[in-house]
Amino acid sequence: TIPSFWMCIIFIYYLIATLLPIDKIIGRIYPIFGATLLFMALGILCILLTGDYIIPEFTSFTNMKIDAEKFPIIPTLFITIACGAISGFHATQSPLMARCITNEKQGRPVFFGAMIAESLIALIWAAIAMAFFGGVEALQQNLAEHNNNAGWVVDLIANTTLGRIGATLALLGVVAAPISSGDTAFRSARLIVADFLKIEQKSILKRLIICIPLFIGGFIITQLNFAVIWRYFAWTNQTLSVITLWAITVYLLKNGKNIYISLIPALVMTYVCSSYFFIGAEMLATSFTLGNIIACIITLVILGIFIKVARTNR
């Protein structure tokens, strides 16, 4: 079938991107991915502004999910927006992308610029999704009727608004995002495992020893319900960001820097990840009140440990 064919193509690309040096394929193909992503966003934005669409106004924090009781806004909203705000996964990609720039001064426009661009693209798609279906309620209803398949929404909107050629480029731009996440994920995983097990990575054979189990695990994941897998990934992603934020806070403390720029988000995300672990429908699914109480206790305990360590170091 066509989906199976493209899945094979993507897996072959992942294998090559994971094995070869980053500047051989990832660094060369990313500009193409970036161009399609920007074309898609600009095309959708022009349609949105010139077409007969009305973007719903933000009027309240009411949870518009069909089964809202299973997905409370806090912490679900923070877990859902896994890559745009605070992303642990981007922390694994940043060292790889840093090897593709020629000057440290390029770091700010490359990394800050990418995050801002990603946020704008997300806003454009959020706006067209709501406007295309005539409101948030209609969007949620259509998603529920199609098993919450966001790909179906992207395909329908792109083909309806941009035509066949434009839709192809738009879909390629949308697909580029998860593909670029996947290749760097496999590559990061290979390097982490190699470092942990102390396996040199100069020979292709040693790389394959690590890559083959990783790809077997990746293939198994593709057979599972993506909607559920994505929420597990999102929670793991944000949990990684929590660990990174606390590590940064300790680093700033030891070097006499301003710790609050990382301490405050570390506390917020500690509470978010803890509460989602207890409240999330696919996690422990406890009551909202109990989950929040436990999350607050965990956050306060970790803060107390940090304060004690800080006083000891001083």
mmCIF file with all atom_site columns, N, CA, C and O in Angstrom, residues 152-182:
data_model
loop_
_atom_site.group_PDB
_atom_site.id
_atom_site.type_symbol
_atom_site.label_atom_id
_atom_site.label_alt_id
_atom_site.label_comp_id
_atom_site.label_asym_id
_atom_site.label_entity_id
_atom_site.label_seq_id
_atom_site.pdbx_PDB_ins_code
_atom_site.Cartn_x
_atom_site.Cartn_y
_atom_site.Cartn_z
_atom_site.occupancy
_atom_site.B_iso_or_equiv
_atom_site.pdbx_formal_charge
_atom_site.auth_seq_id
_atom_site.auth_comp_id
_atom_site.auth_asym_id
_atom_site.auth_atom_id
_atom_site.pdbx_PDB_model_num
ATOM 1   N N  . TRP A 1 152 ? -5.582 13.697 9.075  1.00 0.00 ? 152 TRP A N  1
ATOM 2   C CA . TRP A 1 152 ? -6.770 13.854 8.226  1.00 0.00 ? 152 TRP A CA 1
ATOM 3   C C  . TRP A 1 152 ? -7.132 15.328 8.095  1.00 0.00 ? 152 TRP A C  1
ATOM 4   O O  . TRP A 1 152 ? -7.496 15.799 7.006  1.00 0.00 ? 152 TRP A O  1
ATOM 5   N N  . VAL A 1 153 ? -7.028 16.084 9.183  1.00 0.00 ? 153 VAL A N  1
ATOM 6   C CA . VAL A 1 153 ? -7.334 17.520 9.160  1.00 0.00 ? 153 VAL A CA 1
ATOM 7   C C  . VAL A 1 153 ? -6.367 18.249 8.231  1.00 0.00 ? 153 VAL A C  1
ATOM 8   O O  . VAL A 1 153 ? -6.773 19.067 7.399  1.00 0.00 ? 153 VAL A O  1
ATOM 9   N N  . VAL A 1 154 ? -5.077 17.952 8.357  1.00 0.00 ? 154 VAL A N  1
ATOM 10  C CA . VAL A 1 154 ? -4.063 18.600 7.522  1.00 0.00 ? 154 VAL A CA 1
ATOM 11  C C  . VAL A 1 154 ? -4.315 18.295 6.049  1.00 0.00 ? 154 VAL A C  1
ATOM 12  O O  . VAL A 1 154 ? -4.270 19.196 5.192  1.00 0.00 ? 154 VAL A O  1
ATOM 13  N N  . ASP A 1 155 ? -4.595 17.048 5.736  1.00 0.00 ? 155 ASP A N  1
ATOM 14  C CA . ASP A 1 155 ? -4.824 16.645 4.347  1.00 0.00 ? 155 ASP A CA 1
ATOM 15  C C  . ASP A 1 155 ? -6.050 17.336 3.771  1.00 0.00 ? 155 ASP A C  1
ATOM 16  O O  . ASP A 1 155 ? -6.023 17.847 2.644  1.00 0.00 ? 155 ASP A O  1
ATOM 17  N N  . LEU A 1 156 ? -7.136 17.378 4.532  1.00 0.00 ? 156 LEU A N  1
ATOM 18  C CA . LEU A 1 156 ? -8.368 18.005 4.054  1.00 0.00 ? 156 LEU A CA 1
ATOM 19  C C  . LEU A 1 156 ? -8.182 19.501 3.823  1.00 0.00 ? 156 LEU A C  1
ATOM 20  O O  . LEU A 1 156 ? -8.565 20.036 2.771  1.00 0.00 ? 156 LEU A O  1
ATOM 21  N N  . ILE A 1 157 ? -7.581 20.187 4.780  1.00 0.00 ? 157 ILE A N  1
ATOM 22  C CA . ILE A 1 157 ? -7.401 21.635 4.663  1.00 0.00 ? 157 ILE A CA 1
ATOM 23  C C  . ILE A 1 157 ? -6.449 21.966 3.518  1.00 0.00 ? 157 ILE A C  1
ATOM 24  O O  . ILE A 1 157 ? -6.715 22.881 2.714  1.00 0.00 ? 157 ILE A O  1
ATOM 25  N N  . ALA A 1 158 ? -5.343 21.235 3.428  1.00 0.00 ? 158 ALA A N  1
ATOM 26  C CA . ALA A 1 158 ? -4.348 21.521 2.397  1.00 0.00 ? 158 ALA A CA 1
ATOM 27  C C  . ALA A 1 158 ? -4.927 21.308 1.002  1.00 0.00 ? 158 ALA A C  1
ATOM 28  O O  . ALA A 1 158 ? -4.742 22.143 0.103  1.00 0.00 ? 158 ALA A O  1
ATOM 29  N N  . ASN A 1 159 ? -5.625 20.197 0.771  1.00 0.00 ? 159 ASN A N  1
ATOM 30  C CA . ASN A 1 159 ? -6.187 19.919 -0.550 1.00 0.00 ? 159 ASN A CA 1
ATOM 31  C C  . ASN A 1 159 ? -7.310 20.876 -0.909 1.00 0.00 ? 159 ASN A C  1
ATOM 32  O O  . ASN A 1 159 ? -7.487 21.227 -2.077 1.00 0.00 ? 159 ASN A O  1
ATOM 33  N N  . THR A 1 160 ? -8.077 21.317 0.095  1.00 0.00 ? 160 THR A N  1
ATOM 34  C CA . THR A 1 160 ? -9.192 22.222 -0.171 1.00 0.00 ? 160 THR A CA 1
ATOM 35  C C  . THR A 1 160 ? -8.722 23.635 -0.459 1.00 0.00 ? 160 THR A C  1
ATOM 36  O O  . THR A 1 160 ? -9.287 24.321 -1.324 1.00 0.00 ? 160 THR A O  1
ATOM 37  N N  . THR A 1 161 ? -7.694 24.094 0.221  1.00 0.00 ? 161 THR A N  1
ATOM 38  C CA . THR A 1 161 ? -7.278 25.496 0.128  1.00 0.00 ? 161 THR A CA 1
ATOM 39  C C  . THR A 1 161 ? -6.142 25.749 -0.865 1.00 0.00 ? 161 THR A C  1
ATOM 40  O O  . THR A 1 161 ? -6.095 26.803 -1.491 1.00 0.00 ? 161 THR A O  1
ATOM 41  N N  . LEU A 1 162 ? -5.237 24.787 -1.029 1.00 0.00 ? 162 LEU A N  1
ATOM 42  C CA . LEU A 1 162 ? -4.030 25.031 -1.824 1.00 0.00 ? 162 LEU A CA 1
ATOM 43  C C  . LEU A 1 162 ? -4.006 24.298 -3.157 1.00 0.00 ? 162 LEU A C  1
ATOM 44  O O  . LEU A 1 162 ? -3.081 24.500 -3.938 1.00 0.00 ? 162 LEU A O  1
ATOM 45  N N  . GLY A 1 163 ? -4.970 23.437 -3.419 1.00 0.00 ? 163 GLY A N  1
ATOM 46  C CA . GLY A 1 163 ? -4.928 22.654 -4.633 1.00 0.00 ? 163 GLY A CA 1
ATOM 47  C C  . GLY A 1 163 ? -3.979 21.476 -4.504 1.00 0.00 ? 163 GLY A C  1
ATOM 48  O O  . GLY A 1 163 ? -3.319 21.298 -3.482 1.00 0.00 ? 163 GLY A O  1
ATOM 49  N N  . ARG A 1 164 ? -3.887 20.661 -5.572 1.00 0.00 ? 164 ARG A N  1
ATOM 50  C CA . ARG A 1 164 ? -3.134 19.410 -5.480 1.00 0.00 ? 164 ARG A CA 1
ATOM 51  C C  . ARG A 1 164 ? -1.632 19.662 -5.298 1.00 0.00 ? 164 ARG A C  1
ATOM 52  O O  . ARG A 1 164 ? -1.002 19.090 -4.425 1.00 0.00 ? 164 ARG A O  1
ATOM 53  N N  . ILE A 1 165 ? -1.051 20.558 -6.115 1.00 0.00 ? 165 ILE A N  1
ATOM 54  C CA . ILE A 1 165 ? 0.391  20.802 -6.027 1.00 0.00 ? 165 ILE A CA 1
ATOM 55  C C  . ILE A 1 165 ? 0.735  21.486 -4.708 1.00 0.00 ? 165 ILE A C  1
ATOM 56  O O  . ILE A 1 165 ? 1.670  21.090 -3.998 1.00 0.00 ? 165 ILE A O  1
ATOM 57  N N  . GLY A 1 166 ? -0.030 22.523 -4.395 1.00 0.00 ? 166 GLY A N  1
ATOM 58  C CA . GLY A 1 166 ? 0.220  23.227 -3.133 1.00 0.00 ? 166 GLY A CA 1
ATOM 59  C C  . GLY A 1 166 ? 0.007  22.323 -1.937 1.00 0.00 ? 166 GLY A C  1
ATOM 60  O O  . GLY A 1 166 ? 0.749  22.390 -0.953 1.00 0.00 ? 166 GLY A O  1
ATOM 61  N N  . ALA A 1 167 ? -1.004 21.444 -2.032 1.00 0.00 ? 167 ALA A N  1
ATOM 62  C CA . ALA A 1 167 ? -1.266 20.526 -0.926 1.00 0.00 ? 167 ALA A CA 1
ATOM 63  C C  . ALA A 1 167 ? -0.123 19.533 -0.755 1.00 0.00 ? 167 ALA A C  1
ATOM 64  O O  . ALA A 1 167 ? 0.243  19.184 0.370  1.00 0.00 ? 167 ALA A O  1
ATOM 65  N N  . THR A 1 168 ? 0.456  19.104 -1.871 1.00 0.00 ? 168 THR A N  1
ATOM 66  C CA . THR A 1 168 ? 1.590  18.174 -1.796 1.00 0.00 ? 168 THR A CA 1
ATOM 67  C C  . THR A 1 168 ? 2.759  18.814 -1.073 1.00 0.00 ? 168 THR A C  1
ATOM 68  O O  . THR A 1 168 ? 3.384  18.209 -0.193 1.00 0.00 ? 168 THR A O  1
ATOM 69  N N  . LEU A 1 169 ? 3.064  20.068 -1.428 1.00 0.00 ? 169 LEU A N  1
ATOM 70  C CA . LEU A 1 169 ? 4.156  20.772 -0.763 1.00 0.00 ? 169 LEU A CA 1
ATOM 71  C C  . LEU A 1 169 ? 3.827  21.048 0.704  1.00 0.00 ? 169 LEU A C  1
ATOM 72  O O  . LEU A 1 169 ? 4.689  20.960 1.580  1.00 0.00 ? 169 LEU A O  1
ATOM 73  N N  . ALA A 1 170 ? 2.565  21.381 0.957  1.00 0.00 ? 170 ALA A N  1
ATOM 74  C CA . ALA A 1 170 ? 2.151  21.645 2.334  1.00 0.00 ? 170 ALA A CA 1
ATOM 75  C C  . ALA A 1 170 ? 2.261  20.397 3.189  1.00 0.00 ? 170 ALA A C  1
ATOM 76  O O  . ALA A 1 170 ? 2.762  20.433 4.325  1.00 0.00 ? 170 ALA A O  1
ATOM 77  N N  . LEU A 1 171 ? 1.796  19.269 2.646  1.00 0.00 ? 171 LEU A N  1
ATOM 78  C CA . LEU A 1 171 ? 1.887  18.011 3.388  1.00 0.00 ? 171 LEU A CA 1
ATOM 79  C C  . LEU A 1 171 ? 3.341  17.609 3.615  1.00 0.00 ? 171 LEU A C  1
ATOM 80  O O  . LEU A 1 171 ? 3.700  17.098 4.682  1.00 0.00 ? 171 LEU A O  1
ATOM 81  N N  . LEU A 1 172 ? 4.186  17.865 2.603  1.00 0.00 ? 172 LEU A N  1
ATOM 82  C CA . LEU A 1 172 ? 5.607  17.577 2.768  1.00 0.00 ? 172 LEU A CA 1
ATOM 83  C C  . LEU A 1 172 ? 6.192  18.432 3.880  1.00 0.00 ? 172 LEU A C  1
ATOM 84  O O  . LEU A 1 172 ? 7.022  17.960 4.676  1.00 0.00 ? 172 LEU A O  1
ATOM 85  N N  . GLY A 1 173 ? 5.756  19.691 3.953  1.00 0.00 ? 173 GLY A N  1
ATOM 86  C CA . GLY A 1 173 ? 6.230  20.558 5.022  1.00 0.00 ? 173 GLY A CA 1
ATOM 87  C C  . GLY A 1 173 ? 5.798  20.084 6.392  1.00 0.00 ? 173 GLY A C  1
ATOM 88  O O  . GLY A 1 173 ? 6.564  20.132 7.364  1.00 0.00 ? 173 GLY A O  1
ATOM 89  N N  . VAL A 1 174 ? 4.551  19.597 6.483  1.00 0.00 ? 174 VAL A N  1
ATOM 90  C CA . VAL A 1 174 ? 4.051  19.084 7.765  1.00 0.00 ? 174 VAL A CA 1
ATOM 91  C C  . VAL A 1 174 ? 4.786  17.803 8.145  1.00 0.00 ? 174 VAL A C  1
ATOM 92  O O  . VAL A 1 174 ? 5.192  17.606 9.298  1.00 0.00 ? 174 VAL A O  1
ATOM 93  N N  . VAL A 1 175 ? 4.968  16.922 7.172  1.00 0.00 ? 175 VAL A N  1
ATOM 94  C CA . VAL A 1 175 ? 5.647  15.654 7.435  1.00 0.00 ? 175 VAL A CA 1
ATOM 95  C C  . VAL A 1 175 ? 7.114  15.878 7.783  1.00 0.00 ? 175 VAL A C  1
ATOM 96  O O  . VAL A 1 175 ? 7.713  15.110 8.542  1.00 0.00 ? 175 VAL A O  1
ATOM 97  N N  . ALA A 1 176 ? 7.687  16.964 7.257  1.00 0.00 ? 176 ALA A N  1
ATOM 98  C CA . ALA A 1 176 ? 9.099  17.241 7.516  1.00 0.00 ? 176 ALA A CA 1
ATOM 99  C C  . ALA A 1 176 ? 9.390  17.408 8.999  1.00 0.00 ? 176 ALA A C  1
ATOM 100 O O  . ALA A 1 176 ? 10.470 17.035 9.474  1.00 0.00 ? 176 ALA A O  1
ATOM 101 N N  . ALA A 1 177 ? 8.434  17.965 9.732  1.00 0.00 ? 177 ALA A N  1
ATOM 102 C CA . ALA A 1 177 ? 8.660  18.212 11.160 1.00 0.00 ? 177 ALA A CA 1
ATOM 103 C C  . ALA A 1 177 ? 8.884  16.913 11.941 1.00 0.00 ? 177 ALA A C  1
ATOM 104 O O  . ALA A 1 177 ? 9.905  16.770 12.622 1.00 0.00 ? 177 ALA A O  1
ATOM 105 N N  . PRO A 1 178 ? 7.949  15.944 11.869 1.00 0.00 ? 178 PRO A N  1
ATOM 106 C CA . PRO A 1 178 ? 8.210  14.697 12.592 1.00 0.00 ? 178 PRO A CA 1
ATOM 107 C C  . PRO A 1 178 ? 9.370  13.888 12.020 1.00 0.00 ? 178 PRO A C  1
ATOM 108 O O  . PRO A 1 178 ? 10.066 13.197 12.767 1.00 0.00 ? 178 PRO A O  1
ATOM 109 N N  . ILE A 1 179 ? 9.593  13.982 10.694 1.00 0.00 ? 179 ILE A N  1
ATOM 110 C CA . ILE A 1 179 ? 10.729 13.249 10.114 1.00 0.00 ? 179 ILE A CA 1
ATOM 111 C C  . ILE A 1 179 ? 12.043 13.796 10.662 1.00 0.00 ? 179 ILE A C  1
ATOM 112 O O  . ILE A 1 179 ? 12.940 13.041 11.056 1.00 0.00 ? 179 ILE A O  1
ATOM 113 N N  . SER A 1 180 ? 12.158 15.130 10.709 1.00 0.00 ? 180 SER A N  1
ATOM 114 C CA . SER A 1 180 ? 13.387 15.734 11.224 1.00 0.00 ? 180 SER A CA 1
ATOM 115 C C  . SER A 1 180 ? 13.554 15.478 12.710 1.00 0.00 ? 180 SER A C  1
ATOM 116 O O  . SER A 1 180 ? 14.677 15.447 13.215 1.00 0.00 ? 180 SER A O  1
ATOM 117 N N  . SER A 1 181 ? 12.455 15.289 13.414 1.00 0.00 ? 181 SER A N  1
ATOM 118 C CA . SER A 1 181 ? 12.555 14.910 14.825 1.00 0.00 ? 181 SER A CA 1
ATOM 119 C C  . SER A 1 181 ? 13.012 13.461 14.962 1.00 0.00 ? 181 SER A C  1
ATOM 120 O O  . SER A 1 181 ? 13.815 13.124 15.845 1.00 0.00 ? 181 SER A O  1
ATOM 121 N N  . GLY A 1 182 ? 12.502 12.614 14.066 1.00 0.00 ? 182 GLY A N  1
ATOM 122 C CA . GLY A 1 182 ? 12.846 11.198 14.143 1.00 0.00 ? 182 GLY A CA 1
ATOM 123 C C  . GLY A 1 182 ? 14.299 10.916 13.832 1.00 0.00 ? 182 GLY A C  1
ATOM 124 O O  . GLY A 1 182 ? 14.954 10.139 14.538 1.00 0.00 ? 182 GLY A O  1
#
